[in-house]
Amino acid sequence: MLDTLRRFATVYRLELRLNFHWSYLLFIAVWSGFIITTYTQDDYRSIRGLFNVVLGFGSLIGLFLSGIQVSRPSRSRFDLLEVALPTGVEVLLARWLAGITALGALVVAPIIVLVTAPPGRLPIAYTLHQLLLVLVSIGFVTMLIMAVQHTVGIRRWMYPLFAVLWVGVGIVPNTLNNDGLPVPGINLINFVTMNQSVNPLVWGQIPQGQLPALTVVFYAGLIALLGSLMVWRVIVNRFHRRSARITVLMMCALGVVALAAASFTVQVHAANQQIRSEDEQRAASGDPVLPSAMPFRVTAYDVVFTLNDPAQITARMDVVNRSDAPLAELTFSLYHQFEIRDSSMPLGRNGDTLTLTLPAPISPGASAVVEITYTGNITYLERRLGRPPEATYFIRPEGVYLPCAVLWYPVPGRLLPNITLYDANFAAEPTCLLDQPAAFHLKVEEPNALAFSSNLTRLDATTFASDGTTWAELIAASSLQTRTEGRLTVAGVADGSDVLAPIEEYIVPAYDYLRRFFPDVPDLTVVAVPLASDSFTQWRVYPATRESLYLFIDPREFAYLSTGEQNVYLDVGAPLIKSLFAGRDNALTENVAYFLWVHYLTGGDVEAMRQLLEDGLPAGSTMFYSSVPFAERYQLANVLFDTYVSAGETATFDLLYAISTQLDSLGALPIEDLNTWIAETLNAD
């Protein structure tokens, strides 16, 4: 036994010394410099992509370096001596471990980045899982190449084949796992994509469920299976006997691989089935019936959210009959994954639609109270290119993300989750928004270890309220932090100071600018975390609340704000001013928002404003983009500019304030009638 251990240690040291050739050390230095320089710049804003590079290129590097290492004995004819010497599997295992140790040097620079990063850049559990996945992938690649060497032998022509296979592993899942040809388990061959998650800064890998863990188990099982096969082969060929213990280990490893692959496939198949079912339901439901079309409206919500397993929600609603006829039924929409536990009146359900029968019809103008209790740990899934479906909205003991789009509280109308309508100007508005504001009181019970935030005004750590809002959103994460300074509330996962600085520099000035002219603009809540998309740029503004403006910001954007590039700066402030003033999207508010932004950007300088109004925004700005010709789309903005030149700033902003009080009626007028209204209003003053 001692001789075996000595041989193991000797081979390990020898292989390690051969691996750490001066050329490899030079490569490690270049690699480390690239990783540290790339992922520490801009205050570590790009750290989310760190593991993508380490896993992707690390696996490619591992293929080539492992091939060079394990084929070295055959190239030097040393393998014949190994066969002649009284050695066993210790040489094989020592060589594999030396390969892992050498490739482990690729992880040193990422660890330096993670250790020196500010708190909150990545969740600890997510980071540890990623490091584990990197080590498992290195172990698998090394073992796979070793298996190739010990079966068919590695030849020079195989290295281009390794590169082709590496590229194919990334392409094949994208090709086969799409809407037309779903192959549920195909993503397992690409462990690189399994390190990705929609919002690791907030949720870690909660949106992926058990799939990342199953991926690690699958590849750990493959390592054990390939290793035991090679050990079994060495024992048979060299000692002409079979080992029962190795056979048992091989069978156990095979069982682990099969079980992990089957579990992964079943879960992905179930997710695809859920998405397909909801797509079919959406196609069969036709156009949504919006809250504005209902004969009643909700004047107040009182919602209690209890984070049990499953979560329980009790929603109490005050409704008013706003029609001219008695009202006998109420129609609400609630996500179908919720299970109704209790209702204060008879209730019928068809998918996402609830129909409640009032005890007695209520007359026009009369009110009624409805209370519904329901439970569920819901998961709204969406497909992701190249990887399995993931939860976009969810309730989990580890995190909660509930925008109004997922219909987590009853909304009047016949709606479907996550549906957004677009007008002729490509302006988007979720169908879940109430057409008239309602009071909203939200209480979270049994929050466990999670910190909660909402677009509603924060009364305490678990209570949120608004005197008038058209939507409500609830988010929770263990690392979520909320800071309030004056009328600005910032929710994020960082320590707060690095988030507040760019907000105060780029967003608050635009906000304060508008308050100069419109002092009754709502409070501003900024959520500095990417909550709904893994796209690079993610600005989402929901102005539809009288209590606060909710602005979602991806922290990675802050690095680009500091460049001072005009097109980026435009995209930062334009949605804020547009939404603060408008509260809704149509041609009128689009023109008003554009005029306001030009005035803000230029400081009110007439000549500078004229240039932007005549020539349009600089190339690269997407906030006011439209396929409609510029001059045609912004006729009213130029009318406002003419008013600004002729009547002055005070008269122009008095006019804008008058417009802001009549948005609904004026928004329906054609441009000619708007011009007439503007002229009459100015003459009257």
XYZ file of C-alpha atoms in Angstrom:
685
model
C 0.000 0.000 0.000
C 2.829 2.376 0.873
C 4.592 1.562 -2.378
C 1.392 2.347 -4.275
C 1.047 5.702 -2.524
C 4.686 6.532 -3.213
C 4.254 5.723 -6.890
C 1.091 7.836 -6.938
C 2.895 10.795 -5.377
C 5.886 10.409 -7.689
C 3.762 10.309 -10.842
C 1.666 13.219 -9.605
C 4.736 15.409 -8.975
C 6.291 14.439 -12.285
C 3.150 15.153 -14.285
C 2.640 18.410 -12.469
C 6.189 19.504 -13.234
C 5.757 18.598 -16.893
C 2.422 20.407 -17.096
C 3.744 23.633 -15.641
C 6.082 24.262 -18.534
C 7.229 27.867 -18.974
C 4.854 28.227 -21.953
C 1.890 27.159 -19.821
C 2.922 29.561 -17.067
C 3.064 32.348 -19.658
C -0.397 31.390 -20.872
C -1.747 31.408 -17.291
C -0.289 34.884 -16.786
C -1.978 36.176 -19.961
C -5.247 34.466 -19.046
C -5.184 35.889 -15.508
C -4.427 39.374 -16.780
C -7.329 39.167 -19.213
C -9.794 37.923 -16.569
C -8.784 40.425 -13.888
C -8.659 43.377 -16.293
C -11.978 42.530 -17.937
C -14.056 41.733 -14.877
C -12.760 44.299 -12.411
C -13.195 47.325 -14.654
C -16.185 49.637 -14.245
C -16.407 48.654 -10.580
C -16.985 44.958 -11.355
C -20.196 45.651 -13.310
C -19.545 42.857 -15.818
C -18.844 40.194 -13.205
C -22.067 38.373 -14.107
C -20.415 37.071 -17.276
C -17.313 35.795 -15.492
C -18.310 32.165 -15.294
C -19.519 32.096 -18.893
C -15.949 32.744 -20.059
C -14.311 30.464 -17.505
C -16.590 27.543 -18.312
C -16.698 28.120 -22.056
C -13.075 28.810 -22.898
C -11.830 26.872 -19.890
C -13.389 23.701 -21.269
C -11.835 24.331 -24.699
C -8.418 24.936 -23.139
C -8.906 21.810 -21.054
C -9.540 19.690 -24.143
C -6.237 20.648 -25.726
C -4.079 20.660 -22.587
C -5.481 17.338 -21.395
C -4.863 15.845 -24.817
C -1.247 16.983 -24.743
C -0.787 15.688 -21.207
C -2.305 12.219 -21.491
C -0.719 11.514 -24.896
C 2.776 12.520 -23.703
C 3.755 8.963 -22.571
C 2.809 7.464 -25.940
C 4.624 10.207 -27.846
C 7.777 9.597 -25.807
C 7.301 5.798 -25.880
C 7.170 5.864 -22.071
C 3.888 3.983 -22.079
C 5.706 0.738 -22.936
C 7.770 1.142 -19.789
C 4.669 1.801 -17.728
C 3.240 -1.524 -18.870
C 6.450 -3.325 -17.988
C 6.718 -1.844 -14.521
C 4.682 -3.251 -11.610
C 2.233 -0.375 -11.556
C -1.507 -0.318 -11.210
C -4.239 2.280 -11.473
C -2.282 4.729 -9.310
C -0.482 6.054 -12.396
C -3.775 6.638 -14.166
C -5.342 8.413 -11.196
C -2.234 10.499 -10.461
C -2.099 11.693 -14.065
C -5.778 12.651 -13.959
C -5.398 14.513 -10.679
C -2.315 16.330 -11.995
C -4.319 17.418 -15.039
C -7.086 18.789 -12.821
C -4.519 20.628 -10.683
C -2.882 22.198 -13.736
C -6.203 23.289 -15.214
C -7.267 24.518 -11.779
C -4.820 27.374 -12.289
C -7.416 28.818 -14.668
C -9.662 29.414 -11.666
C -7.171 31.449 -9.648
C -7.872 34.734 -11.460
C -11.685 34.356 -11.214
C -11.327 33.703 -7.481
C -9.253 36.888 -7.140
C -12.010 38.805 -8.932
C -14.681 37.332 -6.664
C -12.733 37.984 -3.472
C -11.976 41.601 -4.342
C -15.463 42.408 -5.692
C -17.737 44.654 -3.591
C -20.392 42.873 -1.529
C -23.554 41.875 -3.326
C -22.123 41.449 -6.810
C -23.038 37.749 -6.879
C -24.921 35.647 -4.303
C -22.608 33.393 -2.301
C -24.598 30.219 -2.981
C -24.633 30.972 -6.703
C -20.885 31.659 -6.707
C -20.046 28.443 -4.866
C -22.211 26.464 -7.261
C -20.448 28.029 -10.238
C -17.030 27.192 -8.823
C -18.193 23.624 -8.235
C -19.471 23.418 -11.809
C -16.110 24.700 -13.102
C -14.218 22.038 -11.145
C -16.608 19.298 -12.255
C -16.320 20.389 -15.887
C -12.511 20.359 -15.660
C -12.639 16.902 -14.106
C -14.996 15.648 -16.796
C -13.000 17.049 -19.720
C -9.769 15.607 -18.321
C -11.342 12.208 -17.700
C -12.986 12.168 -21.139
C -9.708 12.869 -22.943
C -7.967 10.280 -20.812
C -10.612 7.736 -21.781
C -10.052 8.541 -25.464
C -6.292 8.067 -25.025
C -6.672 4.714 -23.263
C -9.097 3.322 -25.844
C -8.203 4.535 -29.352
C -5.266 6.842 -28.619
C -5.029 10.546 -29.388
C -3.672 11.563 -32.783
C -2.820 15.023 -34.050
C -5.776 15.073 -36.426
C -8.090 14.742 -33.427
C -7.388 18.225 -32.061
C -9.358 20.018 -34.809
C -12.095 17.452 -34.142
C -12.091 18.430 -30.463
C -12.615 22.065 -31.491
C -15.472 21.094 -33.807
C -17.109 19.054 -31.046
C -16.723 21.969 -28.620
C -18.495 24.293 -31.063
C -21.128 21.654 -31.783
C -21.939 21.260 -28.098
C -22.988 24.919 -28.091
C -24.855 24.828 -31.406
C -26.756 21.543 -31.165
C -28.910 22.509 -28.131
C -29.825 25.782 -29.853
C -30.840 23.859 -32.965
C -32.781 21.022 -31.365
C -34.263 22.667 -28.284
C -36.524 25.217 -29.948
C -40.280 25.563 -30.339
C -40.417 23.334 -33.406
C -38.315 20.397 -32.235
C -37.964 20.262 -28.471
C -35.500 17.633 -27.214
C -35.778 17.996 -23.429
C -32.486 16.441 -22.327
C -30.245 17.856 -25.039
C -29.091 20.744 -22.846
C -27.165 18.336 -20.650
C -24.443 18.028 -23.289
C -23.704 21.739 -22.892
C -22.761 22.279 -19.264
C -21.640 25.819 -20.145
C -25.212 27.057 -20.584
C -26.269 25.563 -17.281
C -24.208 28.139 -15.425
C -26.349 30.912 -16.867
C -29.394 32.307 -15.141
C -31.737 35.158 -15.911
C -30.929 37.241 -12.873
C -28.079 35.787 -10.834
C -27.500 39.130 -9.118
C -30.815 38.728 -7.316
C -32.103 35.200 -7.540
C -28.978 33.104 -8.049
C -30.250 29.986 -9.799
C -33.768 29.948 -8.380
C -35.323 30.438 -11.873
C -33.664 27.209 -13.044
C -34.958 25.104 -10.181
C -33.151 21.777 -9.710
C -31.592 21.686 -13.183
C -28.165 23.142 -12.231
C -27.824 20.641 -9.385
C -28.834 17.774 -11.682
C -26.221 18.944 -14.186
C -23.476 18.757 -11.564
C -24.663 15.303 -10.460
C -24.789 14.122 -14.080
C -21.214 15.149 -14.866
C -19.914 13.929 -11.511
C -21.526 10.600 -12.332
C -19.884 10.586 -15.765
C -16.498 11.220 -14.159
C -17.048 8.264 -11.834
C -18.331 6.096 -14.700
C -15.450 6.847 -17.073
C -12.921 6.531 -14.267
C -14.249 3.207 -13.060
C -14.352 1.892 -16.636
C -10.693 2.747 -17.174
C -9.701 1.303 -13.791
C -11.650 -1.852 -14.586
C -9.919 -2.070 -17.984
C -6.452 -1.632 -16.452
C -7.115 -4.332 -13.854
C -8.409 -6.754 -16.461
C -5.627 -6.165 -18.992
C -2.745 -6.011 -16.542
C -3.733 -8.370 -13.759
C -6.173 -10.574 -15.720
C -8.864 -10.400 -13.083
C -12.079 -8.549 -12.440
C -12.733 -6.390 -9.387
C -16.171 -6.757 -7.820
C -15.808 -3.424 -6.022
C -14.960 -1.587 -9.239
C -17.884 -3.282 -10.965
C -20.243 -2.136 -8.200
C -18.819 1.388 -8.421
C -19.292 1.349 -12.176
C -22.907 0.228 -11.868
C -23.622 2.849 -9.207
C -22.083 5.570 -11.369
C -24.142 4.405 -14.325
C -27.260 4.554 -12.177
C -26.434 8.089 -11.013
C -25.899 9.236 -14.620
C -29.133 7.608 -15.780
C -31.153 8.963 -12.860
C -29.784 12.508 -13.246
C -30.373 12.468 -17.015
C -33.898 11.100 -16.586
C -34.783 13.626 -13.887
C -33.380 16.472 -15.969
C -35.304 15.332 -19.050
C -38.577 14.866 -17.161
C -38.381 18.326 -15.594
C -37.542 20.046 -18.883
C -40.316 18.117 -20.634
C -42.802 19.180 -17.960
C -41.683 22.795 -18.354
C -42.106 22.611 -22.131
C -45.538 21.077 -21.668
C -46.565 23.884 -19.327
C -45.409 26.527 -21.809
C -47.113 24.760 -24.690
C -50.360 24.463 -22.740
C -50.335 28.157 -21.854
C -49.560 29.077 -25.465
C -52.548 27.035 -26.626
C -54.753 28.660 -24.002
C -53.560 32.090 -25.120
C -54.307 31.285 -28.758
C -57.785 30.010 -27.925
C -58.715 32.914 -25.649
C -58.698 35.653 -28.259
C -58.167 39.287 -27.423
C -58.059 40.232 -23.740
C -60.918 42.140 -22.148
C -59.232 44.991 -20.299
C -60.255 46.423 -16.913
C -61.555 49.527 -18.696
C -64.224 47.394 -20.388
C -65.607 46.034 -17.126
C -68.887 47.467 -15.735
C -67.222 47.792 -12.327
C -63.943 49.012 -10.940
C -61.909 48.197 -7.855
C -61.519 51.139 -5.503
C -59.355 49.429 -2.861
C -57.246 46.287 -2.394
C -56.237 44.792 0.927
C -53.824 41.916 0.266
C -52.106 39.664 2.808
C -49.223 37.592 1.413
C -48.049 34.719 3.619
C -44.828 33.007 2.593
C -45.746 29.486 3.633
C -45.068 26.409 1.539
C -47.195 26.831 -0.472
C -47.678 30.575 -0.203
C -51.133 31.826 0.797
C -52.689 35.085 -0.404
C -55.880 36.691 0.806
C -57.197 39.519 -1.384
C -60.025 41.738 -0.214
C -61.451 44.121 -2.841
C -63.934 46.974 -2.675
C -65.768 47.212 -6.001
C -68.154 49.832 -7.378
C -70.734 49.387 -10.107
C -69.899 52.104 -12.644
C -72.411 50.986 -15.256
C -75.976 52.189 -15.780
C -77.531 48.828 -14.982
C -77.668 46.527 -11.935
C -74.616 44.288 -11.657
C -74.994 40.594 -10.770
C -71.535 39.187 -11.612
C -67.929 40.225 -11.230
C -65.231 39.021 -13.633
C -61.620 38.904 -12.472
C -58.410 37.367 -13.770
C -56.100 35.328 -11.535
C -53.212 33.128 -12.659
C -54.504 29.591 -13.061
C -51.670 28.002 -11.044
C -53.185 29.459 -7.883
C -55.619 27.149 -6.108
C -58.729 28.842 -4.719
C -59.233 27.959 -1.066
C -62.097 30.219 -0.077
C -64.346 32.927 -1.468
C -66.869 35.259 0.119
C -69.354 34.551 -2.690
C -70.064 31.772 -5.218
C -67.206 31.487 -7.689
C -66.742 29.866 -11.074
C -63.386 29.383 -12.776
C -62.271 28.922 -16.364
C -58.498 29.007 -16.696
C -57.320 32.440 -15.595
C -60.878 33.851 -15.422
C -62.896 34.001 -12.211
C -66.622 34.726 -12.238
C -68.144 35.699 -8.897
C -71.893 35.820 -8.421
C -73.068 38.557 -6.084
C -75.624 37.606 -3.403
C -77.900 40.245 -4.890
C -77.390 42.602 -7.863
C -75.915 45.950 -6.899
C -77.388 49.100 -8.400
C -75.378 51.702 -10.366
C -72.979 53.523 -8.081
C -73.360 50.970 -5.286
C -70.424 49.020 -3.878
C -69.652 45.509 -2.664
C -66.789 43.722 -0.909
C -65.173 40.576 -2.291
C -62.639 38.389 -0.492
C -60.733 35.484 -2.043
C -58.104 33.230 -0.465
C -55.798 31.206 -2.680
C -52.514 29.312 -2.422
C -49.672 28.251 -4.651
C -45.945 28.362 -5.308
C -46.420 29.510 -8.860
C -43.863 29.363 -11.654
C -44.368 31.273 -14.887
C -41.924 29.744 -17.369
C -40.408 31.078 -20.573
C -38.094 29.465 -23.089
C -34.460 30.541 -23.281
C -32.310 30.187 -26.372
C -29.853 27.338 -25.974
C -30.938 26.325 -22.490
C -34.023 24.890 -20.778
C -37.071 26.991 -19.860
C -36.671 29.137 -16.771
C -39.027 30.810 -14.349
C -39.559 34.471 -15.167
C -42.048 35.029 -12.340
C -42.276 32.803 -9.295
C -42.983 32.240 -5.621
C -40.300 30.231 -3.867
C -39.172 30.016 -0.248
C -35.828 31.383 -1.543
C -37.229 34.299 -3.540
C -40.356 35.988 -4.873
C -40.944 37.925 -8.064
C -44.553 38.927 -8.685
C -45.266 41.750 -11.144
C -48.862 42.505 -11.977
C -48.295 40.806 -15.347
C -48.466 37.377 -13.717
C -51.926 38.196 -12.260
C -50.916 37.400 -8.698
C -53.868 39.405 -7.350
C -57.361 39.515 -8.942
C -57.514 42.055 -11.779
C -60.853 43.032 -13.392
C -61.308 41.686 -16.909
C -60.534 38.562 -18.933
C -56.765 38.622 -19.131
C -53.882 36.252 -19.701
C -50.565 36.424 -17.849
C -47.682 38.406 -19.280
C -49.597 39.981 -22.153
C -48.566 43.428 -23.390
C -50.364 45.484 -26.010
C -48.633 47.842 -28.444
C -49.996 50.893 -30.217
C -49.069 52.284 -33.625
C -46.034 53.991 -32.092
C -44.808 50.740 -30.534
C -45.620 52.054 -27.079
C -46.178 49.144 -24.693
C -48.518 48.828 -21.760
C -49.240 45.666 -19.775
C -52.873 44.611 -19.831
C -52.848 44.131 -16.065
C -52.876 47.879 -15.316
C -56.124 49.191 -13.840
C -57.742 51.924 -15.869
C -58.413 53.942 -12.681
C -56.214 54.069 -9.580
C -57.186 52.053 -6.535
C -55.953 52.197 -2.970
C -53.673 49.247 -2.259
C -52.540 47.879 1.100
C -50.105 44.947 1.058
C -48.995 43.046 4.163
C -46.367 40.279 4.109
C -46.599 37.682 6.855
C -43.943 35.087 7.748
C -41.282 36.596 5.447
C -38.738 34.092 6.764
C -35.213 35.248 5.886
C -36.250 37.241 2.807
C -36.250 41.015 2.425
C -39.269 42.392 0.541
C -39.767 45.422 -1.680
C -42.610 46.829 -3.760
C -43.560 49.743 -5.990
C -45.979 50.737 -3.219
C -44.813 53.069 -0.472
C -42.872 51.216 2.193
C -44.464 51.605 5.644
C -42.212 49.067 7.335
C -40.189 45.998 6.357
C -43.285 43.967 5.486
C -46.019 46.533 4.842
C -46.568 48.573 1.690
C -49.419 50.873 0.705
C -50.618 53.426 -1.827
C -53.540 55.823 -1.857
C -53.927 55.277 -5.576
C -52.128 52.878 -7.892
C -52.992 51.009 -11.064
C -50.694 48.062 -10.330
C -48.714 46.372 -7.574
C -45.499 44.416 -7.633
C -43.811 42.347 -4.950
C -40.211 41.146 -4.966
C -38.177 39.366 -2.315
C -34.651 38.035 -2.039
C -32.324 37.238 0.807
C -29.810 39.851 -0.379
C -32.303 42.602 -1.236
C -31.671 45.953 0.428
C -33.888 49.042 0.372
C -32.754 52.609 1.075
C -34.911 55.712 1.123
C -33.525 59.236 0.937
C -36.143 61.933 0.627
C -38.527 61.021 -2.179
C -36.056 58.550 -3.709
C -36.217 54.859 -2.806
C -33.553 52.474 -4.079
C -33.891 48.703 -3.869
C -30.862 46.649 -4.840
C -28.565 43.799 -3.915
C -25.379 45.854 -3.552
C -24.381 47.809 -0.462
C -26.243 50.869 -1.741
C -23.534 53.487 -2.014
C -22.335 52.407 -5.433
C -25.928 52.282 -6.651
C -27.018 55.639 -5.289
C -24.175 57.626 -6.854
C -25.080 57.126 -10.538
C -28.782 57.395 -9.763
C -28.237 60.748 -8.118
C -26.015 61.855 -10.989
C -28.141 60.838 -13.936
C -31.692 60.113 -12.844
C -32.467 62.443 -9.973
C -31.594 65.586 -12.016
C -34.166 64.617 -14.615
C -36.650 63.906 -11.861
C -35.976 67.220 -10.106
C -36.158 69.058 -13.421
C -39.722 67.936 -13.900
C -40.677 68.768 -10.334
C -39.729 72.403 -11.018
C -42.614 72.641 -13.437
C -44.923 69.918 -12.104
C -44.584 69.803 -8.297
C -47.160 67.030 -7.934
C -45.140 64.386 -9.797
C -45.051 61.075 -7.901
C -42.241 59.789 -5.724
C -39.477 57.866 -7.421
C -38.601 54.268 -6.639
C -35.577 52.793 -8.405
C -34.999 49.053 -8.392
C -31.353 48.661 -9.306
C -31.465 44.988 -10.182
C -32.221 43.207 -13.463
C -35.570 41.590 -12.709
C -37.172 40.576 -15.978
C -34.645 40.043 -18.709
C -31.162 38.771 -19.419
C -30.750 41.163 -22.308
C -27.849 43.597 -22.082
C -29.910 46.750 -21.772
C -32.915 46.653 -19.501
C -34.764 49.882 -18.745
C -38.365 49.412 -17.713
C -40.544 52.208 -16.468
C -43.995 51.814 -14.954
C -45.478 55.234 -14.263
C -48.972 54.039 -13.523
C -49.159 54.842 -9.844
C -50.006 58.046 -8.044
C -47.789 57.039 -5.156
C -44.421 56.322 -6.797
C -42.721 55.852 -10.132
C -41.103 52.448 -10.494
C -37.936 52.342 -12.584
C -36.030 49.094 -13.168
C -32.342 49.462 -13.896
C -29.677 46.900 -14.649
C -26.628 47.855 -12.544
C -24.377 47.106 -15.513
C -25.816 50.208 -17.146
C -24.207 52.467 -14.571
C -20.787 51.826 -16.033
C -22.008 53.092 -19.372
C -23.758 56.104 -17.899
C -20.423 57.414 -16.641
C -19.063 57.569 -20.188
C -21.220 60.645 -20.793
C -22.097 59.458 -24.282
C -25.115 61.418 -25.421
C -27.080 58.516 -26.827
C -26.715 56.553 -23.571
C -27.609 59.626 -21.549
C -30.719 60.105 -23.659
C -31.827 56.545 -23.040
C -31.389 57.066 -19.312
C -33.420 60.198 -18.834
C -35.917 60.010 -21.665
C -38.069 57.201 -20.224
C -38.078 58.883 -16.837
C -39.353 62.245 -18.079
C -41.676 60.606 -20.567
C -43.278 58.434 -17.923
C -43.316 60.968 -15.125
C -45.258 63.405 -17.217
C -47.394 61.119 -19.277
C -48.484 58.253 -17.092
C -49.543 56.491 -20.290
C -48.378 56.161 -23.877
C -50.023 57.744 -26.911
C -49.070 60.201 -29.663
C -49.795 63.204 -27.435
C -47.663 62.094 -24.489
C -44.924 60.930 -26.839
C -44.700 64.423 -28.329
C -44.850 66.119 -24.951
C -42.164 63.805 -23.574
C -39.914 64.481 -26.541
C -40.272 68.239 -26.135
C -39.551 67.951 -22.417
C -36.477 65.857 -22.993
C -35.085 68.215 -25.612
C -35.685 71.148 -23.278
C -33.973 69.324 -20.412
C -31.051 68.146 -22.532
C -30.324 71.609 -23.916
C -31.086 73.615 -20.800
C -33.787 75.485 -22.715
C -31.392 76.933 -25.314
C -33.547 77.799 -28.327
C -30.986 77.099 -31.047
C -29.910 73.806 -29.508
C -33.558 72.786 -29.151
C -34.275 73.753 -32.749
C -31.526 71.469 -34.015
C -32.791 68.431 -32.095
C -36.403 69.108 -33.053
C -35.609 69.552 -36.720
C -32.919 66.908 -37.178
C -33.983 64.389 -34.553
C -31.972 62.697 -31.829
C -28.378 61.555 -32.310
C -27.804 58.169 -33.887
C -28.010 55.349 -31.397
C -30.924 56.627 -29.328
C -33.755 54.142 -29.199
C -36.079 55.776 -26.693
C -37.995 57.867 -29.236
C -37.436 55.574 -32.199
C -40.328 54.809 -34.556
C -40.838 53.649 -38.116
C -43.052 56.734 -38.581
C -41.056 59.573 -40.233
C -39.625 61.947 -37.650
C -41.294 65.109 -38.933
C -44.664 63.382 -39.054
C -44.429 61.794 -35.638
C -43.306 64.908 -33.763
C -45.520 67.594 -35.264
C -46.918 68.516 -31.862
C -43.433 68.726 -30.323
C -42.592 71.372 -32.924
C -45.853 73.205 -32.161
C -44.824 73.271 -28.489
C -41.408 74.563 -29.527
C -42.994 77.373 -31.558
C -45.050 78.236 -28.460
C -41.876 78.200 -26.380
C -40.191 80.632 -28.773
C -43.153 82.994 -29.119
C -44.774 82.879 -25.662
C -41.821 81.979 -23.431
C -41.008 79.248 -20.938
C -43.633 80.057 -18.315
C -46.533 80.101 -20.752
C -45.319 76.889 -22.402
C -45.114 74.972 -19.137
C -48.467 76.320 -18.015
C -49.780 74.873 -21.254
C -48.075 71.534 -20.559
C -49.592 71.451 -17.103
C -53.024 72.043 -18.627
C -52.354 69.165 -21.040
C -51.299 66.913 -18.158
C -54.690 67.407 -16.482
C -56.596 66.420 -19.649
C -54.487 63.600 -21.068
C -57.362 61.195 -21.648
C -59.585 63.601 -23.585
C -56.787 65.329 -25.492
C -55.005 62.084 -26.327
C -57.919 61.036 -28.536
C -57.861 64.217 -30.650
C -56.204 64.389 -34.091
C -53.212 66.695 -34.448
C -55.245 69.443 -36.160
C -57.697 69.616 -33.276
C -54.829 69.642 -30.781
C -53.306 72.613 -32.575
C -56.660 74.388 -32.345
C -56.965 73.583 -28.641
C -53.455 74.895 -27.980
C -54.187 78.150 -29.826
C -57.466 78.646 -27.967
C -55.837 77.898 -24.592
C -53.009 80.372 -25.220
C -55.433 83.052 -26.402
C -57.643 82.513 -23.373
C -54.654 83.086 -21.088
